[in-house]
Short mmCIF file of C-alpha atoms in Angstrom, two decimals:
data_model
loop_
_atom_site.label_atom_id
_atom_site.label_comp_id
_atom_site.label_asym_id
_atom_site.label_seq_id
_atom_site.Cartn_x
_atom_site.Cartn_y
_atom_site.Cartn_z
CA UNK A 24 -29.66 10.10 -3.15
CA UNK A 25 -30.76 6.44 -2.74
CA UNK A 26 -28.29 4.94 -0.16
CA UNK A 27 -29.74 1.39 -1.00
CA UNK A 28 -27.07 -1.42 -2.55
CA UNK A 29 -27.43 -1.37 -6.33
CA UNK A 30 -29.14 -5.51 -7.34
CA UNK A 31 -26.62 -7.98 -7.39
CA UNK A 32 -25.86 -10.05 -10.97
CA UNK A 33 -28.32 -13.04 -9.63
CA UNK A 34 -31.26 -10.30 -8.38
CA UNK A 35 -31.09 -8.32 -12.30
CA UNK A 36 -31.07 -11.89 -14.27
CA UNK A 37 -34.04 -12.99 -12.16
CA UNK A 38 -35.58 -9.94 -12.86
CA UNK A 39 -34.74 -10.08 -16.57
CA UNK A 40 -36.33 -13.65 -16.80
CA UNK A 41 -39.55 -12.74 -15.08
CA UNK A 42 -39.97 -10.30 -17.47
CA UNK A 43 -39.18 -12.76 -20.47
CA UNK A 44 -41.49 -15.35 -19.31
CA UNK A 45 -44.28 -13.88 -17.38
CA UNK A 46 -47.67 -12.06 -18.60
CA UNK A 47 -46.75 -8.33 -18.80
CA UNK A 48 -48.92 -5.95 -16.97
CA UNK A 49 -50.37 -3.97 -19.83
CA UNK A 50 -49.57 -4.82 -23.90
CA UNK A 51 -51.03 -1.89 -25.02
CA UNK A 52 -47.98 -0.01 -26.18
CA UNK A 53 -46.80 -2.95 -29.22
CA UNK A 54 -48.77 -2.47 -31.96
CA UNK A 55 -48.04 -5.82 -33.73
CA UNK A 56 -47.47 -7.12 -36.95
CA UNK A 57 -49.72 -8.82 -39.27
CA UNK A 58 -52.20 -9.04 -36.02
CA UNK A 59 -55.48 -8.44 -35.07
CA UNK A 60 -54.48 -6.52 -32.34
CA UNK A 61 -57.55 -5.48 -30.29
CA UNK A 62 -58.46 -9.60 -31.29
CA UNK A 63 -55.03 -11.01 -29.86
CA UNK A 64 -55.41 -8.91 -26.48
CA UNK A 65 -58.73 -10.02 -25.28
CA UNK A 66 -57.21 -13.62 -25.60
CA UNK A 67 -53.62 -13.31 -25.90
CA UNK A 68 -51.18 -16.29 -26.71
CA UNK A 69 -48.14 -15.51 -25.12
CA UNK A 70 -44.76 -17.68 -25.31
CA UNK A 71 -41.98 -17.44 -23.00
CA UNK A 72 -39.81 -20.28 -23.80
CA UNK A 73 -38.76 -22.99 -26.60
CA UNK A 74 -36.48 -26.39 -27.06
CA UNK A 75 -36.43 -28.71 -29.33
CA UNK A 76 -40.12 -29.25 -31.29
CA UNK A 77 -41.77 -27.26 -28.18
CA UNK A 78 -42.48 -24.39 -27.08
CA UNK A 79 -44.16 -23.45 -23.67
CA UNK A 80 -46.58 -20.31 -22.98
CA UNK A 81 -46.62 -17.97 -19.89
CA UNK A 82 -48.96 -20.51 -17.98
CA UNK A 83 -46.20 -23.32 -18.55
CA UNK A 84 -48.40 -25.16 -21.29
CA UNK A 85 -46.50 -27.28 -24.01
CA UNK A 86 -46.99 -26.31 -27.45
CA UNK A 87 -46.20 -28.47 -30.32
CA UNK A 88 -44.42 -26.31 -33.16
CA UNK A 89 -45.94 -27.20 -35.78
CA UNK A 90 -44.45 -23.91 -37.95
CA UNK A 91 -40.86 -24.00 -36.77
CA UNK A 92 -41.70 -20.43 -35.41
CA UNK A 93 -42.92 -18.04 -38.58
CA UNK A 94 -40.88 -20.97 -40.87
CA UNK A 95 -37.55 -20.12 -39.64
CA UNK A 96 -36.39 -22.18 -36.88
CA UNK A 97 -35.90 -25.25 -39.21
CA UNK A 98 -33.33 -26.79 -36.36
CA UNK A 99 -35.88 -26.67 -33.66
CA UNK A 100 -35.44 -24.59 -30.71
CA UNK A 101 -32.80 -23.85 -27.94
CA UNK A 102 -29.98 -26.24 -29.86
CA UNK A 103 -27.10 -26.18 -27.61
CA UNK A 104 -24.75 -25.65 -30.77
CA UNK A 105 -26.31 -22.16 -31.74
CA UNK A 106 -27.16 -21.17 -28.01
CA UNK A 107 -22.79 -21.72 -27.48
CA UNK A 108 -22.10 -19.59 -30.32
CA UNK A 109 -24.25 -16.61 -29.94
CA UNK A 110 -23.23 -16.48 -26.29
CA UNK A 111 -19.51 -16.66 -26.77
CA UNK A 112 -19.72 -14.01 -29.61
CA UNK A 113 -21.57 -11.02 -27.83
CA UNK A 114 -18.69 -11.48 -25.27
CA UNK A 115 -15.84 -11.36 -27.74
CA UNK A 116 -17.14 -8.94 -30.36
CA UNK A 117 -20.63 -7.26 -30.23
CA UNK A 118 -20.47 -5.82 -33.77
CA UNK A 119 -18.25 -4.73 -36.95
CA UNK A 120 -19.10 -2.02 -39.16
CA UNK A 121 -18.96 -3.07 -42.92
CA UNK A 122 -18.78 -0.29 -44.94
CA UNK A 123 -14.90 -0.02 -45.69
CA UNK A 124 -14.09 -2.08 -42.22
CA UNK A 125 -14.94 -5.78 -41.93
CA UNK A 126 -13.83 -8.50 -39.12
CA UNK A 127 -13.55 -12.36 -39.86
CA UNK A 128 -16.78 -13.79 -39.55
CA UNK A 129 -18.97 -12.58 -42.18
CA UNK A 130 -16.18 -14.02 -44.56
CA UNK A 131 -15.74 -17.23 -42.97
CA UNK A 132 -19.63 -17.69 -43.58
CA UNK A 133 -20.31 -16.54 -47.21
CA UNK A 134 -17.15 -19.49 -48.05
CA UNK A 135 -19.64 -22.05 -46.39
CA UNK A 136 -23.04 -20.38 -47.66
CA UNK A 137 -21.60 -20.66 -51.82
CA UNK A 138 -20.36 -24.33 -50.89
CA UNK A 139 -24.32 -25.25 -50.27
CA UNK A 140 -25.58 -23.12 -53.12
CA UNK A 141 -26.16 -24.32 -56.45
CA UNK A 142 -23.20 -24.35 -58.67
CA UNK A 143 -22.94 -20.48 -59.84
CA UNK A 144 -24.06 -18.81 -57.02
CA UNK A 145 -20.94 -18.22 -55.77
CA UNK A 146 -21.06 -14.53 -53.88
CA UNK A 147 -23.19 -13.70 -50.87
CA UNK A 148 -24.52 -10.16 -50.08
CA UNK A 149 -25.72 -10.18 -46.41
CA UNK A 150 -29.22 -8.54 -45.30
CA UNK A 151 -30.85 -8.53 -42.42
CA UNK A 152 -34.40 -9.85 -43.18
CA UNK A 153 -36.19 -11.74 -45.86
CA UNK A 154 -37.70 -8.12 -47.55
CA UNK A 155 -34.27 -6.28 -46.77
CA UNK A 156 -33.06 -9.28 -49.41
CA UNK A 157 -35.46 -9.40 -52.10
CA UNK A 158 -35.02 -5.15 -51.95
CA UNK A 159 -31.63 -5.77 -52.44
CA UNK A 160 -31.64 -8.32 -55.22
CA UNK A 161 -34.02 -5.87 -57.08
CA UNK A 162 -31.67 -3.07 -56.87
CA UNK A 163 -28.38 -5.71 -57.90
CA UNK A 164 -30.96 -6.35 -60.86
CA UNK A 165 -30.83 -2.98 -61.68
CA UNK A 166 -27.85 -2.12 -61.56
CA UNK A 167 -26.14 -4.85 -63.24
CA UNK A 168 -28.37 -3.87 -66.06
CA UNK A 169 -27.02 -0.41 -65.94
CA UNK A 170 -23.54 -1.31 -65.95
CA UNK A 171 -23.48 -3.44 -68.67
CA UNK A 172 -25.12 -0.45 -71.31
CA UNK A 173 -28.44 -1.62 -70.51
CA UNK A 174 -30.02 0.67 -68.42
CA UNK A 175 -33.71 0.46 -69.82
CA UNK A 176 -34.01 -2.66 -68.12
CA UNK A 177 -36.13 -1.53 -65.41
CA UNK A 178 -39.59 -3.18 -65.12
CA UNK A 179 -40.26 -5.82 -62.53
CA UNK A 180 -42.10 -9.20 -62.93
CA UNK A 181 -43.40 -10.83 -60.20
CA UNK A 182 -46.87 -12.76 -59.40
CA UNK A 183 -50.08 -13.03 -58.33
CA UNK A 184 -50.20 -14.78 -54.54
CA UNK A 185 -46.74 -13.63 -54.29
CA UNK A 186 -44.95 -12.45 -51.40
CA UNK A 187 -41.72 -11.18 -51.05
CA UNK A 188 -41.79 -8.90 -47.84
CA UNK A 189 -42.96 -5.89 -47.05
CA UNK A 190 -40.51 -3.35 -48.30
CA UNK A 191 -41.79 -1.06 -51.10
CA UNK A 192 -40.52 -3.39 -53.31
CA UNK A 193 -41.47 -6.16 -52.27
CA UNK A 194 -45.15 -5.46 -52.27
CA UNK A 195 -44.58 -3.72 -55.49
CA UNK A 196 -43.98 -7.13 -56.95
CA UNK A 197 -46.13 -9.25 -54.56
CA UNK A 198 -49.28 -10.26 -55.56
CA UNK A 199 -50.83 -10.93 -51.86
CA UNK A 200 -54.02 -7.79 -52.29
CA UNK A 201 -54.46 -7.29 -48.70
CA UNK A 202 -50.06 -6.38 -48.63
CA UNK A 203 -50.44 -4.10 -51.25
CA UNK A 204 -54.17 -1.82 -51.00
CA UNK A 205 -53.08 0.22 -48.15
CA UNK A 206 -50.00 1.84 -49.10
CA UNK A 207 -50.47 3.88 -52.92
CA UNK A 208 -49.49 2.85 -56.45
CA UNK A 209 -46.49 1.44 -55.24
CA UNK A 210 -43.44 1.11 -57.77
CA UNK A 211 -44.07 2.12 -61.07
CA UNK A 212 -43.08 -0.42 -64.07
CA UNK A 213 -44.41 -3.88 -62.42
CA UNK A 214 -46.35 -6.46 -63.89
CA UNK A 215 -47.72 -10.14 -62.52
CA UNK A 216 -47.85 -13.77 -63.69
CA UNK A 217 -50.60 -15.79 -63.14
CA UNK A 218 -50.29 -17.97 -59.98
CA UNK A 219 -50.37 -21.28 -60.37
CA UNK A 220 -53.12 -22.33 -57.78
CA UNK A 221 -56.05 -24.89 -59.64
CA UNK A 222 -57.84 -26.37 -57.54
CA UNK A 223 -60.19 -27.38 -60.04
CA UNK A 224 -57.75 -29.15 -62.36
CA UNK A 225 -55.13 -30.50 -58.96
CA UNK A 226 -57.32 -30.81 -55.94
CA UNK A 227 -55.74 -32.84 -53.93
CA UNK A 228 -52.54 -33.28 -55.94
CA UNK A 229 -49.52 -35.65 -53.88
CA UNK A 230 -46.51 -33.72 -54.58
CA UNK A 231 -46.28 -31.22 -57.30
CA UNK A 232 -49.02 -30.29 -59.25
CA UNK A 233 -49.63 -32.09 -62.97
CA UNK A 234 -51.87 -29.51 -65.18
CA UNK A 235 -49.96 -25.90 -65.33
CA UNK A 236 -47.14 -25.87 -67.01
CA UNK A 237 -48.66 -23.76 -70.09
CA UNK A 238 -48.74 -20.57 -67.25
CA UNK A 239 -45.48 -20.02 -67.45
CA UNK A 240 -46.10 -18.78 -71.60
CA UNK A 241 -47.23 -15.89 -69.04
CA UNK A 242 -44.34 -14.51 -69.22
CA UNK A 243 -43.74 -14.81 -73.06
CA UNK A 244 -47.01 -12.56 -73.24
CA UNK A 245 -45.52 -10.08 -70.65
CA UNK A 246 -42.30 -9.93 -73.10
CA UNK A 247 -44.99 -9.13 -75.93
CA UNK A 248 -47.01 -6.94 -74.22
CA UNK A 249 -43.78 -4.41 -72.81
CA UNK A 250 -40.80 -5.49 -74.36
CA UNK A 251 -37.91 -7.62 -73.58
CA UNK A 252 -35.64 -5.02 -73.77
CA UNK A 253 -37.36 -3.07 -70.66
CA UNK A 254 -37.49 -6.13 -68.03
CA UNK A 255 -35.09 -6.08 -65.60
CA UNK A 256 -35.86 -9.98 -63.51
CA UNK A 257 -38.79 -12.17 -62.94
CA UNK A 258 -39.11 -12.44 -59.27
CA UNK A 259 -40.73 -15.60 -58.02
CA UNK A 260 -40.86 -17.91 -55.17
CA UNK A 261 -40.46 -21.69 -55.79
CA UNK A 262 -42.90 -22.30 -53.58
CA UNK A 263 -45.33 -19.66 -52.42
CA UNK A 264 -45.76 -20.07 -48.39
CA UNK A 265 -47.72 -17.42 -47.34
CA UNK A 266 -50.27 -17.61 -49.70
CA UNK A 267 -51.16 -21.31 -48.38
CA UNK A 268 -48.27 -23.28 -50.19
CA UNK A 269 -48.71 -22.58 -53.92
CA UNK A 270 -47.09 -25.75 -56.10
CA UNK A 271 -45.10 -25.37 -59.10
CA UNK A 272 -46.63 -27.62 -61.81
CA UNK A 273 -44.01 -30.23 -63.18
CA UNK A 274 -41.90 -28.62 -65.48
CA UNK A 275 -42.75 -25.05 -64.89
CA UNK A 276 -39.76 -23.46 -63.02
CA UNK A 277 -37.70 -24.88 -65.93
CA UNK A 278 -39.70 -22.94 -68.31
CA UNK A 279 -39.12 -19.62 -66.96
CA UNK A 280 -35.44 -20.18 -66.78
CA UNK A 281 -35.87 -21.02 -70.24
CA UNK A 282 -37.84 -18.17 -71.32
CA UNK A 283 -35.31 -15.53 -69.13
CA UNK A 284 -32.32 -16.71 -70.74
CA UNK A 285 -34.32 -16.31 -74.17
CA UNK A 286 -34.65 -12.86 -73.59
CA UNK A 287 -31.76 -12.05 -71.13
CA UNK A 288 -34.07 -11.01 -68.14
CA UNK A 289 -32.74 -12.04 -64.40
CA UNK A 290 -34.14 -14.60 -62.62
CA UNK A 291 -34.39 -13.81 -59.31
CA UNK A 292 -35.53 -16.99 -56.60
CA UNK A 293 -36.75 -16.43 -53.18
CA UNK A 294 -36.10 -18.86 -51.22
CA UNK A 295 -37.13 -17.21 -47.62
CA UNK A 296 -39.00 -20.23 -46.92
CA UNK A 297 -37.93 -22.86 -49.10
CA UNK A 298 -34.16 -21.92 -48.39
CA UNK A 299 -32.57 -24.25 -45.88
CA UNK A 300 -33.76 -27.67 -46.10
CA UNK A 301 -37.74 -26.88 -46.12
CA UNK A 302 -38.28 -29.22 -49.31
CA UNK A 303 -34.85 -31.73 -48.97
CA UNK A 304 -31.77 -30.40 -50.06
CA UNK A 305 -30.15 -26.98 -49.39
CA UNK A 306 -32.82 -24.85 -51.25
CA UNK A 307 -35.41 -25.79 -53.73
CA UNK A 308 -33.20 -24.99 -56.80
CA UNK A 309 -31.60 -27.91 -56.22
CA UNK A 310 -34.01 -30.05 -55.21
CA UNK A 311 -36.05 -28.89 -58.87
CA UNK A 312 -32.93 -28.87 -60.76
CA UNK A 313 -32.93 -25.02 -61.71
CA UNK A 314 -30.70 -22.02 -60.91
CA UNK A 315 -31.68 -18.78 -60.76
CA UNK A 316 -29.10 -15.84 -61.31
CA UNK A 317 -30.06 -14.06 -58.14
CA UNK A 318 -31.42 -16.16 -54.48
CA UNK A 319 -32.75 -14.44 -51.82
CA UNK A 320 -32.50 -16.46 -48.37
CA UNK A 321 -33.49 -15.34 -44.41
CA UNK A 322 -35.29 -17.01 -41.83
CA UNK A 323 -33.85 -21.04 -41.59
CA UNK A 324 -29.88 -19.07 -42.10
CA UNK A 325 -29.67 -18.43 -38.82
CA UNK A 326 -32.25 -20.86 -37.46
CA UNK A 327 -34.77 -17.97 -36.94
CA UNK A 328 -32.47 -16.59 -33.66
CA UNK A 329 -30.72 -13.78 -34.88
CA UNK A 330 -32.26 -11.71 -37.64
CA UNK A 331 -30.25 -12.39 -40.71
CA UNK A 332 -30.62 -12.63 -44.87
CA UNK A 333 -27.95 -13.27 -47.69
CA UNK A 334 -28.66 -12.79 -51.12
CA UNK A 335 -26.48 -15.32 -53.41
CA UNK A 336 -25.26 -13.47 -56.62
CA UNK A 337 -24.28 -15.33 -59.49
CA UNK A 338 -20.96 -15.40 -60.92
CA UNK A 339 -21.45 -13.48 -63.74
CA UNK A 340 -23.45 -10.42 -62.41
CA UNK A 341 -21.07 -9.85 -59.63
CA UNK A 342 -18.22 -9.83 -62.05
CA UNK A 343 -20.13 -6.86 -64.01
CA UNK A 344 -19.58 -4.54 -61.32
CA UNK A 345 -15.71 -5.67 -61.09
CA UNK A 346 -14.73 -3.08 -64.19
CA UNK A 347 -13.95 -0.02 -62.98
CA UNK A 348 -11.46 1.39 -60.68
CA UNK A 349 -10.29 -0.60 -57.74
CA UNK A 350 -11.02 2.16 -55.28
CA UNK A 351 -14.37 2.83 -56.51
CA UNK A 352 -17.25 1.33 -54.32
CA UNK A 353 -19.22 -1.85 -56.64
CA UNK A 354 -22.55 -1.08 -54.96
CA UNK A 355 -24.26 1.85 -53.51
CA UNK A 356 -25.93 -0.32 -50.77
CA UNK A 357 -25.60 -2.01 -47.54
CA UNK A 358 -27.65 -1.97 -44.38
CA UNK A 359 -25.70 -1.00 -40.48
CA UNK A 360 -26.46 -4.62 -39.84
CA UNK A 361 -24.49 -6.35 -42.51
CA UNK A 362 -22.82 -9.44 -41.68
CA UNK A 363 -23.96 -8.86 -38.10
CA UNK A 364 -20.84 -10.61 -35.96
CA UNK A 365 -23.95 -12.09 -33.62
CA UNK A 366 -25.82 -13.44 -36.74
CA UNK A 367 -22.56 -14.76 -38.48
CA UNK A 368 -22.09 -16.81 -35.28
CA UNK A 369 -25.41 -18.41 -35.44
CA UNK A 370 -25.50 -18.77 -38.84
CA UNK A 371 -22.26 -20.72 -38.57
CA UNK A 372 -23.69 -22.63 -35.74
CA UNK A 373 -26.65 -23.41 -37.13
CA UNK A 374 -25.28 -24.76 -40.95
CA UNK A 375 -22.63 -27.33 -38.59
CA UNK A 376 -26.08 -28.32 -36.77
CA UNK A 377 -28.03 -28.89 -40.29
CA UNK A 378 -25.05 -30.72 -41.77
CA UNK A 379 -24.18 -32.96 -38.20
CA UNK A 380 -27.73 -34.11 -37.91
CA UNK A 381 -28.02 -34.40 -41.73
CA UNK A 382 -30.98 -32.79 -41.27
CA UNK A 383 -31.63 -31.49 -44.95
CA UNK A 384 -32.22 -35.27 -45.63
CA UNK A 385 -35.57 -34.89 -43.63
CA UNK A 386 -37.58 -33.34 -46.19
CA UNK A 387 -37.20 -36.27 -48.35
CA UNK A 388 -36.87 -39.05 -45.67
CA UNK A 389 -39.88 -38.13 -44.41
CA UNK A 390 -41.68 -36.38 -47.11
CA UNK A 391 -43.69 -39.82 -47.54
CA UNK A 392 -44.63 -40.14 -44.31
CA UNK A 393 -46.26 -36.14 -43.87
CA UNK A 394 -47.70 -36.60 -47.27
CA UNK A 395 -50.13 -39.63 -46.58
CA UNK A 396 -50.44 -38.34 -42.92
CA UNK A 397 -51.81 -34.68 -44.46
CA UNK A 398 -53.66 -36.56 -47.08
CA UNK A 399 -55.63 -38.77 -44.58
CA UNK A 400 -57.33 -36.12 -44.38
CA UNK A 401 -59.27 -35.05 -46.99
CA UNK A 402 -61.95 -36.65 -46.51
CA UNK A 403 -62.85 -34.21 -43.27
CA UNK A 404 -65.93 -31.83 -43.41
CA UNK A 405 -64.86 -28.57 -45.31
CA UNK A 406 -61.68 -29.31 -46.90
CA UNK A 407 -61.62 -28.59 -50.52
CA UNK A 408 -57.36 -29.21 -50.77
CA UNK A 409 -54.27 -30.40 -49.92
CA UNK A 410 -50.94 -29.26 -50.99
CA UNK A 411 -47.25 -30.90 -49.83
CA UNK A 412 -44.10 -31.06 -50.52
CA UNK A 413 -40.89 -31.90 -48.70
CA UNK A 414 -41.88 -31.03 -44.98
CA UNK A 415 -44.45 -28.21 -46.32
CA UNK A 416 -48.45 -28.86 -46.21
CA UNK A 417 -51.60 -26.79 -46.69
CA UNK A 418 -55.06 -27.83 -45.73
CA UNK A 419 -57.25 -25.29 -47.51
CA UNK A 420 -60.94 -25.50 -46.07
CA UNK A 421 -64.35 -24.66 -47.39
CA UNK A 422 -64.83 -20.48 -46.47
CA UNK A 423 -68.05 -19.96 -44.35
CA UNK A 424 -70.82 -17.74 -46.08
CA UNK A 425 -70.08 -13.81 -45.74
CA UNK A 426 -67.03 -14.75 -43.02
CA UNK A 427 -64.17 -16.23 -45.20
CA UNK A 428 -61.14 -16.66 -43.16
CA UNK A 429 -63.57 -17.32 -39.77
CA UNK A 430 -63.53 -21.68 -40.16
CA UNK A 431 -59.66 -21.60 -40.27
CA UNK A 432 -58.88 -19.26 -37.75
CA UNK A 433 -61.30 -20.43 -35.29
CA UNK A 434 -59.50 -24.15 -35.69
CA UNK A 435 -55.85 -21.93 -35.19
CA UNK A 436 -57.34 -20.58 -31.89
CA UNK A 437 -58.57 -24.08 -30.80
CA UNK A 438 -55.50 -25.74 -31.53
CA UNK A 439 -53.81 -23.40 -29.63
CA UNK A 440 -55.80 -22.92 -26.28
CA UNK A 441 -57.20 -26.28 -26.20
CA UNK A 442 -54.72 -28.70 -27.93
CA UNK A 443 -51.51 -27.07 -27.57
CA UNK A 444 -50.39 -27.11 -31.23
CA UNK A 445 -49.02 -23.87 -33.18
CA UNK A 446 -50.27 -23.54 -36.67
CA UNK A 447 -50.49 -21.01 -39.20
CA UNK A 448 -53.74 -19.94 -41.46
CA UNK A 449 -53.90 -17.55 -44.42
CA UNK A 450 -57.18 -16.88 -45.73
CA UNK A 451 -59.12 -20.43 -45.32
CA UNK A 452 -55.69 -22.40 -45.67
CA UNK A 453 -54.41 -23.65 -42.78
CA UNK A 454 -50.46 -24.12 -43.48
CA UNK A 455 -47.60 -26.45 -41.60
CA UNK A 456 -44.06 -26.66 -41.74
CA UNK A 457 -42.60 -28.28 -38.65
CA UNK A 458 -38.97 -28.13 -37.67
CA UNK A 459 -36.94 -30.21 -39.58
CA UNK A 460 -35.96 -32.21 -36.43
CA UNK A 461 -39.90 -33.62 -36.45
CA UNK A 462 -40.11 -36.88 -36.25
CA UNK A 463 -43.20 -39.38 -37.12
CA UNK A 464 -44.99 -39.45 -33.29
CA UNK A 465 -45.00 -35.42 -33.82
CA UNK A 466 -46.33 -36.26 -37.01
CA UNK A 467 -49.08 -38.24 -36.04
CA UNK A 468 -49.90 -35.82 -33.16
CA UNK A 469 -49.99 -33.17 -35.59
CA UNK A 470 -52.93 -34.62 -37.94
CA UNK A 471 -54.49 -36.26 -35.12
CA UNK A 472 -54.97 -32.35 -33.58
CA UNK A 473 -55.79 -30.92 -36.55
CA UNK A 474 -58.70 -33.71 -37.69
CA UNK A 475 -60.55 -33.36 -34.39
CA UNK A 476 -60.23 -29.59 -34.86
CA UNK A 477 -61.76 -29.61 -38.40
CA UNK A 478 -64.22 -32.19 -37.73
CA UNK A 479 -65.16 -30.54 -34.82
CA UNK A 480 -65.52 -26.68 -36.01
CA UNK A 481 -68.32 -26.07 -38.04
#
């Protein structure tokens, strides 16, 4: 038996700190996400810490965030507010269970979540992740179909370039190929939209797109081809982000509200990315003008620091389920996680730091500003497009022969190592959304990196 002292309180957090923000001796046991693994650990890019637009790596670099993380940290990083909250809340209650129990926070937040959302959308159904909501919106789809006599209402619509997540679901009605190959046939009873990328007609468009709006008939010849009477919801994101920002055309998303309420199919938004003040305004339903009956959120609802989703629910499918006994359970479904008493706290935090710094203003107070700084350049070598809107921008460049995705990730590595900027790519499309505190000097530095890097890399 060790007769040694156990580490004082000072000797363990020192030792839990090294470990946050040093190199670790071997990373061979993480197999990561969405990573070329083998690729990322010859030449890894490690980061240990984070505040405000910046984060730092293990060898104390500066790094310009010029995603807000994976599009989720939307108030920056480290904001006192949300660091307060978490802190105080693992010390007073570390977690509620959900499932016939509840405590006060999860309630407290849903009040302030359906005072943002668009008239209508007035109950909140708590997740834990992005896919964990647009799973559960598809089975609330479902189910409110079944409970009001209509239970042949099962077939999913979503679209090509889409992404909603990785659950079996979501892939099912994703339209990303490379999400979607590996895993089987997937759900049965799914069908796709046309996406409404055209570079030929809107290369280069400022703002939405003009030519388009005839693809959302799309889904009057998806009606034709299977039936109104057997489509459950349309599934589609505002804005597709991780396809390389994919505009609606003017007029569009009013269309396919039209055409749902035509033929009584659910119109499901997700707003992942767009959610949160990405494009100005709370989410992009409001900044278009068009509800949906069903809004998935994630991501920028807790500022990216405590995994967290909601899924709003319109007025009139949540009553549907509101018939039956009083003891009798609405909805089969719920995840351990629910309303997380960690992730109410930063949520909470997080929606008082939006509203005090009137930070869903940004989008459109600066939306000028980041659309003729993105624009400057398309005059670069390679670049065939650019797409904005609100604080959201895609370069897409010219693919190199036999090696597409090889120009743009190249320039993502470079930015990185040598110029100290985060940035994502998909495919040739290199794709931006800086937290929403950014302001014009980031900006600048921003396009400044990212023209030197293009007209640099062959």
């Amino acid at each position: 038996m060790s007769t040694e002292p156990p580490p004082s309180s000072q000797a363990l957090a020192d030792h839990y700190a090294a470990q946050a923000t040093q190199a670790p001796d071997s990373m061979d046991a993480f197999w990561m996400p969405f990573t070329a693994n083998r690729q990322f650990k010859a030449r890894p890019r490690l980061l240990a810490s984070a505040e405000g637009m910046y984060y730092r790596d293990v060898d104390g670099r500066q790094i310009l965030d010029g995603t807000a993380g994976l599009w989720c940290c939307n108030a920056g990083h480290a904001r006192p507010r949300i660091v307060e909250a978490v802190s105080r809340q693992i010390a007073t209650l570390d977690f509620a269970p959900t499932f016939q129990m509840g405590s006060p926070l999860p309630f407290v937040l849903a009040e302030r979540l359906v005072e943002l959302a668009p008239p209508g959308l007035d109950h909140v159904f708590y997740t834990n992740s992005g896919s964990e909501s647009v799973d559960t919106a598809m089975k609330i789809a479902l189910a409110y179909h079944r409970a009001r006599g209509e239970g042949q209402r099962t077939r999913f619509l979503g679209r090509e370039k889409g992404y909603h997540g990785v659950g079996f679901g979501g892939i099912s009605v994703g339209g990303l190929p490379n999400n979607r190959k590996w895993f089987g046939p997937l759900l049965a009873g799914v069908d796709h939209l046309r996406h409404t990328l055209d570079i030929e007609r809107n290369a280069f468009s400022q703002g939405l797109p003009e030519h388009g709006v005839e693809l959302a008939e799309d889904l009057e010849r998806l009606v034709a081809l299977h039936d109104a009477s057997t489509i459950a919801a349309v599934i589609i994101e505002p804005i597709s982000g991780s396809a390389g920002v994919v505009l609606p055309p003017h007029g569009y998303l009013q269309r396919i509200r039209q055409l749902c309420d035509k033929h009584g199919i659910v119109l499901i938004f997700d707003e992942v990315i767009t959610g949160f003040g990405r494009v100005g305004k709370a989410f992009a339903a409001q900044r278009f003008g068009v509800t949906p009956d069903l809004m998935t959120t994630a991501k920028g609802l807790t500022n990216g620091c405590v995994p967290m989703g909601a899924v709003f629910v319109s007025h009139a499918i949540h009553d549907a389920f509101a018939h039956g006994p009083a003891g009798a359970i609405d909805l089969f479904h719920g995840y351990t996680y629910s309303g997380h008493p960690l992730a109410c706290a930063a949520a909470l935090a997080t929606l008082d730091t939006y509203a005090e710094e009137q930070l869903f203003d940004k989008a459109i107070e600066l939306g000028g500003y980041w659309q003729q700084a993105i624009h400057a350049l398309k005059d670069l070598p390679h670049v065939i497009d650019i797409r904005n809107f609100g604080l959201i921008g895609a370069i897409e460049l010219a693919p190199r022969k036999d090696a597409p995705g090889a120009r743009a990730y190249e320039i993502f590595e470079r930015c990185f190592h040598d110029a100290g900027l985060l940035i994502r790519v998909t495919g040739d499309t290199i794709a931006l959304s800086p937290p929403l505190i950014v302001e014009r000097e980031h900006i600048d530095r921003i396009f400044a990196v990212l023209a030197d890097m293009i007209r640099t890399t062959p």
